[in-house]
Amino acid sequence: QGFGWLLKRVQKGGVIRATEIFACYADKSAFPVELSIACLPMDKRRIYTLIVRDITLRKHFEQKLSQTHTVFENTSEGIVITDTDNRIVAVNKALCAMTGYAQAELIGQFPSKWKSGLHDDGFFNDLWRALLEKGQWQGEIWNRHKSGEVIPMLENINVVRDGKGAISSYVAIMTDITGIKQFEERLSHLAHHDPLTGLA
């Protein structure tokens, strides 16, 4: 019935391009297809030309991309993706909340935008050496919020390579560990001070 309705549309308009419908295998299981139909008048007859493309694989990847996007936007960790020049190409909501910057303020910029100034060149040289030699770096880093506040973070950076092994991007996952640092400070204070008097 649905197919007959499409034929009627073709008779009126002449062509239907890339309409998505479901077709059935011999066992009656359905699969998505992209259908294009053209009606060609010829000697008082109508000749229909159909192009049918199985889009099962495409739909599968679209679903995976949708799931990935959902995770990307809703995870509590900040995520930043940079290109081979280390320019930011994508950030999620959590990263924006952590740094205080809007997405539009970060795209095309460098992660050094939130650099705290508390790490020397040797720190970043070691970071890049680990990335290029091992493909991954993890450690604690101090980043600066847009407001100027310095925030301790646990950062995990991974190299992403293409099918030929060349670097295509870098992905960093950042976790705000302010609460952990404050807890460590309280433990350290208790270990070295009298709990009643507060004296060392």
Coordinates of C-alpha atoms in Angstrom, one line a residue:
Q1 CA 0.0 0.0 0.0
G2 CA 2.8 2.4 0.9
F3 CA 4.6 1.6 -2.4
G4 CA 1.4 2.2 -4.4
W5 CA 1.2 5.6 -2.7
L6 CA 4.7 6.4 -3.9
L7 CA 3.9 5.4 -7.4
K8 CA 0.9 7.8 -7.4
R9 CA 3.2 10.5 -6.3
V10 CA 5.6 9.7 -9.1
Q11 CA 2.7 9.9 -11.6
K12 CA 1.9 13.4 -10.5
G13 CA 5.4 14.8 -10.0
G14 CA 7.6 12.7 -12.3
V15 CA 10.4 11.9 -9.8
I16 CA 11.0 10.9 -6.2
R17 CA 14.5 11.2 -5.0
A18 CA 16.1 9.4 -2.0
T19 CA 13.0 8.5 0.0
E20 CA 13.7 6.3 2.9
I21 CA 11.4 3.3 3.4
F22 CA 11.6 -0.2 4.8
A23 CA 11.9 -3.3 2.5
C24 CA 11.6 -6.9 3.5
Y25 CA 13.9 -9.9 3.1
A26 CA 12.5 -13.3 2.1
D27 CA 12.1 -14.2 5.8
K28 CA 9.9 -11.0 6.3
S29 CA 12.5 -9.2 8.4
A30 CA 12.6 -5.5 7.5
F31 CA 15.6 -3.4 6.6
P32 CA 16.0 0.3 5.6
V33 CA 16.5 1.3 2.0
E34 CA 16.8 4.6 0.1
L35 CA 14.5 4.6 -2.9
S36 CA 14.5 6.8 -6.0
I37 CA 11.7 6.5 -8.6
A38 CA 11.3 8.1 -11.9
C39 CA 8.3 7.8 -14.3
L40 CA 9.2 8.1 -18.0
P41 CA 6.2 8.4 -20.4
M42 CA 6.9 6.3 -23.6
D43 CA 4.5 5.6 -26.4
K44 CA 1.4 6.2 -24.2
R45 CA 2.8 3.9 -21.5
R46 CA 4.6 4.7 -18.3
I47 CA 8.0 3.1 -17.6
Y48 CA 9.1 3.3 -14.0
T49 CA 12.8 3.4 -13.1
L50 CA 13.7 2.4 -9.5
I51 CA 17.0 2.7 -7.7
V52 CA 17.1 0.9 -4.4
R53 CA 20.1 1.3 -2.0
D54 CA 20.4 -0.7 1.2
I55 CA 21.2 1.8 3.9
T56 CA 21.4 -0.6 6.9
L57 CA 25.1 0.1 7.5
R58 CA 24.6 3.9 7.2
K59 CA 21.7 3.8 9.7
H60 CA 23.9 1.7 12.0
F61 CA 26.7 4.4 11.9
E62 CA 24.1 7.2 12.3
Q63 CA 22.8 5.5 15.5
K64 CA 26.4 5.0 16.8
L65 CA 27.1 8.7 16.1
S66 CA 24.0 9.7 17.9
Q67 CA 24.9 7.6 20.9
T68 CA 28.4 9.0 20.9
H69 CA 27.1 12.5 20.7
T70 CA 24.7 11.9 23.7
V71 CA 27.6 10.5 25.8
F72 CA 29.9 13.4 24.7
E73 CA 27.4 16.1 25.7
N74 CA 26.1 14.5 28.9
T75 CA 29.2 13.1 30.6
S76 CA 30.4 14.8 33.8
E77 CA 34.0 14.9 32.6
G78 CA 35.2 17.7 30.4
I79 CA 36.1 16.6 26.9
V80 CA 38.2 18.6 24.4
I81 CA 39.2 17.5 20.9
T82 CA 42.0 19.2 19.0
D83 CA 43.3 18.8 15.5
T84 CA 46.9 18.0 14.5
D85 CA 47.8 21.7 15.1
N86 CA 46.4 21.4 18.6
R87 CA 43.5 23.8 17.8
I88 CA 40.3 23.0 19.5
V89 CA 37.6 21.5 17.2
A90 CA 35.1 20.3 19.8
V91 CA 34.3 20.7 23.5
N92 CA 31.4 19.4 25.6
K93 CA 29.2 21.2 28.1
A94 CA 31.1 19.9 31.1
L95 CA 34.4 21.4 29.7
C96 CA 32.7 24.7 29.2
A97 CA 31.3 24.6 32.8
M98 CA 34.8 23.8 34.1
T99 CA 36.6 26.5 32.3
G100 CA 33.9 29.2 32.3
Y101 CA 34.2 29.7 28.5
A102 CA 31.4 29.3 26.0
Q103 CA 31.9 26.9 23.1
A104 CA 32.1 29.7 20.6
E105 CA 35.0 31.2 22.6
L106 CA 37.0 28.0 22.5
I107 CA 36.6 26.6 18.9
G108 CA 39.7 27.4 16.9
Q109 CA 41.7 28.4 20.0
F110 CA 44.5 26.5 21.7
P111 CA 44.0 24.7 25.1
S112 CA 46.6 27.2 26.4
K113 CA 43.6 29.5 26.7
W114 CA 43.1 28.1 30.2
K115 CA 46.8 27.7 31.0
S116 CA 47.4 28.5 34.7
G117 CA 51.1 29.5 34.4
L118 CA 51.9 27.2 37.3
H119 CA 53.7 24.7 35.2
D120 CA 57.1 25.3 33.6
D121 CA 58.2 24.4 30.0
G122 CA 59.7 21.1 31.2
F123 CA 56.3 19.9 32.4
F124 CA 54.7 20.5 28.9
N125 CA 57.8 19.1 27.1
D126 CA 57.4 15.9 29.1
L127 CA 53.7 15.8 28.3
W128 CA 54.2 16.1 24.6
R129 CA 57.1 13.6 24.7
A130 CA 54.8 11.0 26.3
L131 CA 52.0 11.8 23.7
L132 CA 54.3 11.3 20.8
E133 CA 56.2 8.3 22.1
K134 CA 53.4 6.4 24.0
G135 CA 50.2 8.0 22.5
Q136 CA 48.9 8.9 25.9
W137 CA 49.5 11.1 28.9
Q138 CA 47.8 11.2 32.3
G139 CA 48.5 13.4 35.3
E140 CA 47.4 16.3 37.5
I141 CA 47.4 19.7 36.0
W142 CA 46.3 23.2 37.2
N143 CA 44.1 25.1 34.8
R144 CA 42.7 28.6 35.0
H145 CA 39.0 29.3 34.9
K146 CA 37.9 32.3 32.9
S147 CA 37.3 34.1 36.2
G148 CA 40.9 33.8 37.1
E149 CA 40.5 31.0 39.6
V150 CA 43.0 28.2 39.4
I151 CA 41.5 24.7 39.4
P152 CA 43.3 21.3 39.9
M153 CA 42.3 18.7 37.3
L154 CA 43.1 15.2 36.5
E155 CA 43.7 15.1 32.7
N156 CA 44.0 12.1 30.4
I157 CA 45.1 12.9 26.8
N158 CA 45.1 10.3 24.0
V159 CA 46.4 10.4 20.5
V160 CA 43.9 9.4 17.8
R161 CA 45.4 7.9 14.6
D162 CA 43.8 7.3 11.2
G163 CA 43.9 4.1 9.2
K164 CA 47.4 4.8 8.0
G165 CA 48.8 5.4 11.5
A166 CA 49.1 9.1 11.1
I167 CA 47.9 11.4 14.0
S168 CA 44.5 12.8 13.2
S169 CA 43.5 14.4 16.5
Y170 CA 44.0 14.6 20.2
V171 CA 41.3 13.9 22.8
A172 CA 41.6 15.1 26.4
I173 CA 39.3 14.1 29.2
M174 CA 39.4 16.4 32.3
T175 CA 38.1 15.9 35.8
D176 CA 37.8 18.6 38.4
I177 CA 39.6 17.3 41.5
T178 CA 39.1 20.4 43.7
G179 CA 37.1 18.3 46.2
I180 CA 39.8 15.7 46.4
K181 CA 42.5 18.3 46.9
Q182 CA 40.5 19.9 49.7
F183 CA 40.1 16.6 51.4
E184 CA 43.8 15.8 51.1
E185 CA 44.6 19.2 52.7
R186 CA 42.2 18.5 55.6
L187 CA 43.8 15.1 56.2
S188 CA 47.3 16.6 56.1
H189 CA 46.2 19.3 58.6
L190 CA 44.8 16.7 61.0
A191 CA 47.9 14.6 60.7
H192 CA 50.2 17.5 61.8
H193 CA 47.9 19.4 64.2
D194 CA 46.2 18.8 67.5
P195 CA 42.5 18.2 66.7
L196 CA 41.3 20.1 69.8
T197 CA 43.6 23.1 69.9
G198 CA 44.6 23.3 66.2
L199 CA 48.2 23.7 67.3
A200 CA 51.0 22.0 65.3

